[in-house]
XYZ file of C-alpha atoms in Angstrom:
652
model
C 106.071 132.937 106.481
C 106.941 134.517 109.857
C 110.654 135.086 110.058
C 110.480 132.794 113.070
C 110.033 129.837 110.735
C 113.312 130.607 109.009
C 115.240 132.003 111.970
C 114.189 129.945 114.957
C 115.959 126.672 115.528
C 112.794 125.308 117.093
C 110.741 125.321 113.927
C 110.492 121.836 112.505
C 110.674 121.172 108.776
C 107.701 119.120 107.588
C 108.509 115.715 106.052
C 104.988 114.518 105.268
C 105.464 110.802 104.454
C 104.776 108.722 107.480
C 101.237 109.918 107.898
C 101.273 113.627 108.784
C 99.879 116.146 106.360
C 97.418 118.990 105.920
C 94.589 120.333 103.908
C 92.391 123.249 104.750
C 89.031 122.164 106.125
C 87.520 125.367 107.498
C 87.632 129.009 106.488
C 88.817 129.950 109.960
C 89.186 128.766 113.552
C 86.222 127.704 115.649
C 88.214 127.661 118.863
C 86.797 128.398 122.280
C 88.728 130.309 124.894
C 89.131 129.814 128.607
C 90.427 132.311 131.173
C 92.427 130.354 133.778
C 95.869 131.831 134.302
C 98.576 129.914 132.474
C 101.553 128.720 134.520
C 104.731 130.777 134.333
C 106.704 127.687 133.356
C 105.088 127.749 129.910
C 107.380 130.660 128.988
C 110.493 128.622 129.734
C 110.255 126.908 126.346
C 110.325 130.179 124.366
C 113.943 131.224 123.739
C 113.096 134.851 123.173
C 111.942 135.090 126.809
C 115.108 133.481 128.208
C 116.644 136.774 129.381
C 113.590 137.912 131.325
C 113.804 137.828 135.092
C 111.434 135.732 137.242
C 109.183 138.679 138.126
C 108.929 139.847 134.519
C 108.156 136.346 133.400
C 105.427 135.983 136.022
C 103.784 139.248 134.924
C 103.923 138.114 131.300
C 102.448 134.701 132.129
C 99.516 136.349 133.859
C 98.448 137.820 130.502
C 98.360 134.475 128.655
C 95.018 133.089 127.524
C 94.302 129.406 126.810
C 92.697 128.558 123.462
C 91.228 125.223 122.400
C 91.307 124.366 118.694
C 89.707 121.507 116.787
C 91.487 119.580 114.098
C 91.537 121.695 110.933
C 91.100 125.043 112.716
C 93.308 127.804 111.295
C 95.246 129.511 114.088
C 96.932 132.206 111.983
C 96.411 132.962 108.319
C 98.900 134.243 105.778
C 98.500 137.976 105.151
C 96.838 138.780 108.474
C 98.369 141.235 110.928
C 100.591 139.553 113.516
C 98.572 140.668 116.519
C 99.322 137.759 118.865
C 101.990 135.276 119.879
C 101.094 131.629 120.558
C 102.713 128.767 122.463
C 101.664 125.180 121.774
C 100.583 123.413 124.963
C 99.410 120.146 123.425
C 98.711 118.939 119.906
C 100.359 119.495 116.518
C 100.242 122.229 113.905
C 101.289 122.478 110.278
C 102.751 125.540 108.562
C 101.881 126.187 104.923
C 102.730 128.949 102.470
C 100.573 129.934 99.515
C 102.092 128.754 96.253
C 104.011 125.845 97.782
C 102.715 122.331 97.278
C 104.236 120.913 100.465
C 103.928 122.221 104.040
C 107.120 123.885 105.227
C 107.106 123.196 108.978
C 105.443 121.252 111.745
C 105.061 122.475 115.340
C 104.447 120.546 118.547
C 104.142 121.018 122.313
C 106.331 123.739 123.795
C 107.000 125.494 120.500
C 106.163 129.168 119.878
C 104.238 130.355 116.853
C 105.068 133.726 115.322
C 107.040 135.299 118.169
C 109.457 137.246 115.963
C 106.763 138.615 113.653
C 104.763 139.520 116.745
C 107.600 141.511 118.286
C 108.967 142.983 115.050
C 105.537 143.816 113.620
C 104.122 143.082 110.187
C 101.852 140.565 108.503
C 101.801 136.790 108.761
C 103.670 135.172 105.913
C 102.302 131.658 106.500
C 99.156 129.842 107.594
C 99.242 127.643 110.703
C 96.572 124.954 111.043
C 95.795 122.428 113.783
C 96.644 118.872 112.725
C 94.662 117.483 115.630
C 92.660 118.807 118.589
C 95.131 121.120 120.320
C 95.624 123.684 123.061
C 97.682 126.882 122.773
C 98.484 129.889 124.947
C 97.840 133.322 123.419
C 99.508 136.626 124.225
C 97.719 139.491 122.476
C 99.406 142.680 121.350
C 97.160 144.917 123.434
C 97.987 142.971 126.613
C 101.673 142.954 125.767
C 101.829 146.702 125.082
C 99.978 147.462 128.295
C 102.407 145.269 130.216
C 105.407 146.894 128.502
C 104.123 150.319 129.506
C 104.015 149.208 133.144
C 107.351 147.357 132.956
C 109.575 148.999 130.274
C 112.437 146.618 131.057
C 110.542 143.777 129.381
C 110.574 145.492 125.987
C 114.235 146.528 126.209
C 115.286 142.974 127.089
C 113.259 141.432 124.312
C 114.642 143.908 121.735
C 118.218 142.898 122.504
C 117.298 139.207 122.443
C 115.434 139.601 119.146
C 118.438 141.257 117.466
C 120.718 138.442 118.643
C 118.284 135.781 117.428
C 118.040 137.347 113.971
C 121.834 137.448 113.640
C 122.231 133.861 114.835
C 119.378 132.668 112.658
C 121.199 133.697 109.496
C 123.714 130.885 110.042
C 121.905 128.365 112.232
C 119.333 125.986 110.885
C 117.365 123.307 112.659
C 117.784 119.664 111.764
C 114.809 118.063 109.978
C 112.248 116.750 112.467
C 111.174 113.200 113.043
C 108.267 112.823 110.574
C 106.733 109.800 112.289
C 103.211 109.997 113.682
C 102.878 109.770 117.445
C 99.174 108.944 117.620
C 97.477 106.313 115.448
C 93.737 105.665 115.240
C 92.619 102.126 114.447
C 89.241 101.993 112.727
C 87.429 99.284 110.816
C 87.196 99.473 107.023
C 84.121 98.558 105.026
C 81.460 96.500 106.763
C 83.720 93.912 108.409
C 84.536 94.074 112.135
C 88.021 94.855 113.368
C 89.565 91.543 114.551
C 90.794 91.604 118.149
C 93.556 89.147 117.228
C 95.028 91.591 114.719
C 94.895 94.488 117.194
C 96.682 92.364 119.798
C 99.410 91.305 117.347
C 99.859 94.869 116.111
C 100.237 96.097 119.687
C 102.811 93.366 120.393
C 104.773 94.376 117.298
C 104.822 98.034 118.364
C 105.834 97.111 121.915
C 108.889 95.159 120.749
C 110.738 98.368 119.969
C 108.630 101.243 121.276
C 106.750 102.330 124.356
C 103.178 101.934 123.155
C 99.853 102.611 124.841
C 96.542 101.250 123.526
C 93.556 103.414 124.436
C 89.972 102.336 123.802
C 86.772 103.948 125.069
C 87.026 102.234 128.474
C 90.661 103.258 128.913
C 89.801 106.815 127.929
C 87.206 106.946 130.703
C 89.920 105.951 133.158
C 92.290 108.614 131.848
C 89.826 111.497 131.824
C 88.517 113.113 134.998
C 85.018 111.972 135.836
C 82.365 113.728 133.806
C 84.805 115.303 131.329
C 83.170 115.728 127.894
C 85.201 114.240 125.045
C 84.925 117.449 123.034
C 86.332 119.610 125.843
C 89.743 121.223 126.158
C 90.343 119.161 129.302
C 89.886 115.930 127.305
C 92.241 117.174 124.594
C 94.862 118.076 127.190
C 94.599 114.707 128.962
C 94.786 112.623 125.769
C 97.654 114.636 124.336
C 99.495 114.217 127.633
C 99.610 110.449 127.088
C 102.438 111.059 124.619
C 104.689 112.211 127.447
C 105.162 108.614 128.616
C 104.774 106.763 125.311
C 106.418 106.676 121.905
C 103.095 105.746 120.319
C 99.499 106.035 121.407
C 97.095 103.736 119.544
C 93.491 104.940 119.777
C 91.092 102.046 119.164
C 87.823 103.442 117.819
C 84.432 101.912 118.491
C 82.778 99.843 115.769
C 80.403 102.716 115.023
C 80.814 106.477 114.823
C 80.418 107.279 118.508
C 81.749 110.386 120.292
C 84.805 108.326 121.279
C 85.384 107.223 117.683
C 85.247 110.821 116.515
C 87.651 111.926 119.254
C 90.068 109.084 118.408
C 90.149 110.163 114.763
C 90.574 113.813 115.684
C 93.482 112.981 117.983
C 95.306 110.863 115.386
C 98.297 111.818 113.282
C 97.625 108.680 111.221
C 94.510 106.566 110.680
C 94.735 102.867 109.852
C 91.471 101.592 108.352
C 91.473 97.793 108.718
C 89.252 95.336 106.870
C 89.090 91.785 105.563
C 90.172 91.629 101.939
C 87.530 89.027 101.059
C 84.639 91.077 102.463
C 81.702 91.555 100.134
C 80.828 95.099 101.222
C 83.911 97.273 100.661
C 82.251 100.679 100.658
C 83.777 103.276 103.028
C 81.898 103.326 106.315
C 81.013 106.317 108.500
C 84.322 106.215 110.378
C 86.292 106.202 107.125
C 84.232 109.045 105.726
C 84.914 111.158 108.811
C 88.637 110.381 108.581
C 88.621 111.359 104.902
C 86.916 114.632 105.788
C 89.326 115.512 108.598
C 92.667 114.111 107.442
C 94.708 114.474 104.261
C 95.275 111.420 102.088
C 98.839 110.941 103.283
C 97.581 110.512 106.855
C 95.347 107.561 105.923
C 96.333 103.961 105.180
C 94.235 100.930 104.332
C 95.159 97.561 105.873
C 93.661 94.522 104.153
C 93.721 91.294 106.155
C 94.058 87.749 104.809
C 93.853 84.506 106.744
C 96.879 83.116 104.906
C 99.249 83.895 102.048
C 97.952 83.169 98.566
C 97.757 85.004 95.246
C 95.618 88.131 95.577
C 92.941 89.449 93.236
C 90.297 92.134 93.476
C 92.036 94.793 95.585
C 90.854 97.474 93.153
C 87.340 97.307 94.595
C 88.743 98.389 97.970
C 90.606 101.333 96.469
C 87.573 102.619 94.570
C 86.103 105.572 96.455
C 89.125 105.986 98.743
C 91.995 108.460 98.518
C 94.775 107.170 100.745
C 98.542 107.219 101.050
C 99.004 103.475 100.607
C 97.382 100.102 101.209
C 99.003 97.131 102.939
C 98.246 93.428 102.636
C 98.644 91.516 105.910
C 98.324 87.744 106.264
C 97.573 86.776 109.855
C 99.789 83.695 109.559
C 102.784 85.806 108.422
C 104.270 87.864 111.294
C 106.535 89.613 108.798
C 103.548 91.385 107.261
C 102.646 93.106 110.530
C 106.331 93.922 110.976
C 106.331 95.580 107.567
C 103.245 97.633 108.461
C 104.953 98.778 111.665
C 108.062 99.863 109.749
C 105.963 102.034 107.437
C 104.419 103.738 110.480
C 107.750 103.884 112.309
C 109.554 105.430 109.343
C 112.026 102.570 108.871
C 110.549 100.738 105.867
C 113.361 99.671 103.535
C 112.990 100.460 99.845
C 114.762 99.230 96.718
C 115.199 101.785 93.922
C 116.434 100.352 90.605
C 117.640 102.480 87.699
C 117.227 101.878 83.986
C 120.063 100.893 81.699
C 119.091 98.411 79.018
C 120.961 95.108 79.266
C 122.917 96.463 82.229
C 119.727 95.899 84.261
C 120.667 92.205 84.489
C 122.972 93.441 87.273
C 119.869 94.110 89.392
C 119.251 90.369 89.517
C 122.665 89.512 90.953
C 122.533 92.455 93.329
C 119.112 91.453 94.630
C 120.189 87.835 95.037
C 123.217 88.877 97.094
C 121.161 91.196 99.312
C 118.680 88.436 100.056
C 121.489 86.070 100.995
C 122.950 88.813 103.207
C 119.734 88.941 105.238
C 118.256 92.016 103.574
C 114.620 92.127 102.549
C 112.540 94.987 101.236
C 109.242 96.570 102.208
C 108.654 98.463 98.949
C 110.260 98.394 95.496
C 110.246 100.503 92.382
C 112.274 101.635 89.448
C 112.601 103.037 85.977
C 112.736 101.263 82.607
C 114.587 97.939 82.943
C 114.890 98.583 86.688
C 111.115 98.894 86.889
C 110.739 95.555 85.093
C 113.199 93.794 87.400
C 111.666 95.133 90.626
C 108.214 94.157 89.321
C 109.426 90.562 89.038
C 110.943 90.734 92.535
C 107.725 92.180 93.981
C 105.783 89.300 92.398
C 107.887 86.930 94.476
C 109.972 85.547 91.613
C 113.310 84.120 92.764
C 116.407 85.811 91.259
C 117.533 82.735 89.299
C 114.061 82.467 87.773
C 114.232 86.135 86.778
C 117.530 85.395 85.030
C 115.974 82.494 83.130
C 113.016 84.665 82.131
C 115.443 87.348 80.919
C 117.075 84.758 78.666
C 113.724 83.630 77.292
C 112.562 87.185 76.574
C 115.669 88.770 75.112
C 117.830 85.901 73.823
C 115.577 83.020 72.849
C 112.668 85.130 71.600
C 114.685 88.202 70.535
C 112.304 90.726 72.088
C 114.541 93.643 71.092
C 116.065 92.296 67.898
C 113.102 91.963 65.545
C 112.946 95.041 63.337
C 109.903 96.296 61.484
C 108.957 98.890 58.911
C 109.758 102.120 60.821
C 106.306 103.691 60.728
C 105.820 103.740 64.509
C 109.102 102.300 65.781
C 112.241 100.483 64.701
C 111.401 97.287 66.588
C 108.417 94.989 66.258
C 106.600 95.879 69.457
C 104.131 93.018 69.129
C 106.883 90.502 69.809
C 108.211 92.589 72.721
C 104.715 92.950 74.199
C 103.994 89.248 73.813
C 107.139 88.295 75.733
C 106.377 90.713 78.584
C 102.797 89.437 78.802
C 104.040 85.894 79.452
C 105.553 86.984 82.751
C 103.668 90.119 83.816
C 100.215 89.635 82.304
C 97.092 89.172 84.410
C 98.480 90.856 87.532
C 97.448 94.200 89.014
C 99.941 96.294 90.976
C 97.563 96.665 93.916
C 97.373 92.861 94.243
C 101.100 92.492 94.953
C 101.968 91.563 98.522
C 104.367 94.476 98.880
C 103.994 98.018 97.495
C 105.514 98.638 94.067
C 105.845 101.564 91.675
C 107.306 102.329 88.261
C 107.770 105.658 86.526
C 107.337 106.618 82.894
C 107.489 109.929 81.041
C 104.108 111.397 80.130
C 104.562 113.243 76.832
C 100.940 114.430 76.931
C 101.502 116.353 80.162
C 105.292 116.712 79.972
C 105.467 115.220 83.441
C 106.521 112.104 85.307
C 103.865 109.378 85.451
C 103.739 107.192 88.563
C 102.370 103.666 88.138
C 100.997 102.503 91.506
C 97.744 100.808 90.505
C 96.376 98.931 87.551
C 97.822 96.478 85.054
C 101.380 95.486 85.990
C 102.154 94.561 82.381
C 101.125 98.053 81.247
C 103.397 99.646 83.870
C 106.396 97.551 82.802
C 105.650 98.200 79.129
C 105.311 101.972 79.645
C 108.369 102.471 81.837
C 110.521 100.669 79.244
C 109.160 102.344 76.103
C 112.479 103.486 74.652
C 111.575 106.228 72.149
C 112.074 105.336 68.489
C 112.998 101.735 69.326
C 109.473 101.041 70.594
C 106.205 102.915 70.125
C 104.852 104.818 73.139
C 102.335 103.165 75.412
C 98.935 104.889 75.188
C 96.620 104.854 78.190
C 92.862 104.430 77.981
C 92.416 108.159 78.655
C 94.762 109.141 75.841
C 98.093 109.818 77.541
C 101.292 109.036 75.659
C 103.872 107.328 77.884
C 107.517 106.610 77.081
C 110.585 105.468 78.986
C 110.816 106.960 82.478
C 114.569 107.434 82.096
C 113.907 110.539 80.018
C 112.871 112.396 83.175
C 114.096 110.311 86.118
C 116.366 107.322 85.604
C 116.993 106.816 89.335
C 113.632 107.583 91.022
C 114.831 107.913 94.603
C 112.865 111.146 94.957
C 109.644 109.281 94.178
C 110.496 106.674 96.809
C 111.041 109.376 99.421
C 107.672 110.887 98.531
C 106.019 107.548 99.294
C 107.679 106.789 102.616
C 110.224 107.721 105.244
C 113.206 105.544 105.999
C 116.248 104.046 104.291
C 116.613 102.810 100.747
C 119.099 100.819 98.743
C 119.520 102.760 95.509
C 121.090 101.171 92.447
C 122.623 103.228 89.678
C 125.019 102.494 86.851
C 127.886 104.753 85.929
C 127.042 107.315 83.316
C 128.539 106.031 80.051
C 132.166 107.009 80.179
C 133.446 109.721 77.911
C 134.560 107.833 74.879
C 136.110 108.880 71.592
C 134.815 107.241 68.441
C 137.149 106.794 65.517
C 134.495 107.740 62.997
C 134.800 110.079 60.042
C 131.431 111.820 60.014
C 131.718 112.468 56.259
C 132.078 108.725 55.711
C 128.631 107.947 57.115
C 126.750 106.574 54.078
C 123.485 107.787 52.690
C 120.315 105.854 51.954
C 121.412 104.385 48.610
C 124.568 102.781 49.975
C 122.734 101.515 53.063
C 120.151 99.818 50.865
C 122.929 98.142 48.894
C 124.473 96.912 52.153
C 121.104 95.565 53.221
C 120.904 93.260 50.204
C 124.654 92.506 49.930
C 126.195 91.335 53.211
C 129.708 91.628 51.771
C 129.313 95.401 51.494
C 128.546 95.718 55.216
C 132.251 95.406 55.944
C 132.722 98.809 54.356
C 130.404 100.592 56.827
C 132.042 102.872 59.444
C 132.207 101.373 62.934
C 129.831 103.905 64.460
C 127.266 103.133 67.182
C 123.787 102.164 66.007
C 120.507 103.908 66.762
C 119.719 101.734 69.770
C 123.081 102.279 71.420
C 122.912 106.047 70.915
C 119.397 106.161 72.411
C 120.237 104.039 75.442
C 123.414 106.017 76.179
C 121.397 109.224 75.941
C 118.802 107.971 78.416
C 121.418 106.783 80.905
C 123.187 110.129 80.768
C 120.065 111.820 82.139
C 120.250 111.009 85.838
C 118.601 114.288 86.945
C 121.201 114.752 89.708
C 119.455 112.021 91.680
C 122.230 111.981 94.264
C 121.015 115.281 95.712
C 117.851 113.424 96.751
C 119.798 110.770 98.631
C 119.367 110.942 102.382
C 121.802 110.055 105.130
C 120.456 106.540 105.678
C 120.286 105.613 101.980
C 122.827 103.205 100.485
C 123.982 103.889 96.916
C 125.262 100.844 95.049
C 126.952 101.243 91.660
C 127.901 97.750 90.459
C 130.729 97.613 87.902
C 129.809 96.883 84.287
C 132.239 95.139 81.896
C 133.931 97.810 79.819
C 133.297 95.927 76.587
C 129.578 95.318 77.227
C 126.998 97.341 75.330
C 123.620 98.490 76.632
C 121.853 96.109 74.220
C 124.037 93.053 74.894
C 121.285 91.028 76.533
C 123.042 87.779 75.658
C 125.526 88.541 78.447
C 122.848 88.791 81.155
C 123.997 85.788 83.234
C 127.612 86.915 83.124
C 126.623 90.358 84.397
C 124.293 88.888 87.029
C 127.125 86.743 88.430
C 129.542 89.681 88.470
C 127.027 91.882 90.292
C 126.274 89.087 92.763
C 129.922 88.654 93.768
C 130.509 92.396 93.976
C 127.393 92.962 96.108
C 128.280 90.156 98.517
C 131.577 91.943 99.178
C 129.854 95.311 99.556
C 127.250 93.884 101.942
C 129.974 92.322 104.088
C 131.845 95.617 104.169
C 128.758 97.626 105.147
C 127.869 95.110 107.821
C 131.414 95.232 109.228
C 131.196 99.020 109.339
C 127.947 98.772 111.289
C 125.694 100.423 108.732
C 122.230 100.601 110.351
C 120.458 99.028 107.370
C 122.751 96.015 107.405
C 122.857 95.771 111.181
C 119.158 96.344 111.884
C 117.966 93.553 114.189
C 115.450 91.314 112.495
C 115.922 92.945 109.116
C 116.462 89.545 107.547
C 113.508 87.902 109.285
C 110.932 90.574 110.083
C 110.077 91.016 106.423
C 109.199 88.075 104.230
C 111.849 87.168 101.688
C 110.806 87.667 98.109
C 111.481 84.015 97.311
C 108.871 83.046 99.920
C 106.115 85.164 98.396
C 103.439 83.335 96.424
C 103.824 84.025 92.727
C 100.879 86.030 91.415
C 98.716 84.193 88.923
């Protein structure tokens, strides 16, 4: 990448979660150039030109050329000679480096592209691509060298400035940029029309906290000079300029793929495709196909409308044939649903991340109950192992006390983890465990939940983390909690072997940050404390003595008091936290509820006791955070803008 990316404080670091992303669409730029002289003021935004005098700056500005680029055009390509410097006039660009999965920077109006590599010489070390229709100013090397020959003072001044910038850049780093999209295109999904009532309510929701402008084809005609073609640089400049007086610009596309619809999609950082969930024709329409061709998946979201809240089925047919970042269910009689959609766009959606930990996961119930009573609600949930099971129940709309009763039925009354079997595939009888889970999680698909949910398991076929975001909810809960040896792995229809997610990521906050921007409440349990065991290893009996103990209960008193297989496994899984705390961000809240020192990881019979302890502890923590003014606890409307889990209809 140009050293400017690393050394210049202006270069933004790409976050890529709230709808901005990149994929290469063309082998090279198809830009058109224009020759009007660029204003001298354009150079004011480039730090490396700060020390030039007014006359030198005016001579330099006279050499600038205006270029118009379409969305997806490559401005500079990695490996090419740095033969020009660029300044972004309007639009957005993404910086990518070969071999890296994620973009490394994002550039907007007023920012230079490649000024240090241009002045120092050498090849481009990154590719810069237009995220939307954009305008840039270009200063070519030939023009610059000719100017330097006529005015040698320009080169001397820039050399001194460049040396200072390189030295300062070794210690200074820019803060991460705001990853939120600024322009959002609203298009219809499938064959259903886009309801005007929804657009009006969405606009009202945006306007409550942000300066928002809605632009449809008629409004665009008012904004553009008479006779201006929509595919012209003048139209791009005028539409991009709308951001100067607004936090968000919502481009409302026509019902069909008209020139305005295409321009709206090209101008958008994020596309919301909106359709009625109960529509019969769910195939992607022409507008959606264009958006899919121009935008990456993480810049596209599907909004499915419902007249009222009720159990949902059949969302999978909408997801077939679409590759999107996320889908959102919105009931028109539930204002909180539109509020949740806004928070995902705005980068303030609140997530709940729940760790695994065997019977300790009963603490999640008390913690969740206390957070609800403290006015906190969540926009997305997910977890690992027992945490994945608990958040699945919460996402289904099950009240905390009902989750506690279900925990008792599964693990105490029906002994889901206490029925042993012949150890051919596992130590425990998985059929009993599976049957208990099916009573509460069976018959529900993840995509039919009212709020987004995920669970993680460990894929032993790929040696990778498996993310459950669609499909059978029971299968996700079963896979994420497949403790090796205790239970057999869960095998997918395409042959993948899945076991407990705690093996690779027991606190999946990183996965949550990949799905969205914004704060999270992250729950972890203390790593099992260092503990000495008064066990003589040589006294551990062999098979013959163990068999005698199995048939003679009186002999069991002679066995060493060493932990059993289940305890050793669960402690091992909890010890692997993958340094999750390095993925915590400034606005995340980490909660580590205390666990009774004498409670074991398989002591499910103490679930209500632990739930009550966690509830009381969390109520105190929530009060403390609120008193300290933590933004998550103090966010206006946080307790009412999102629908409480207890109010959600239970999936059937």
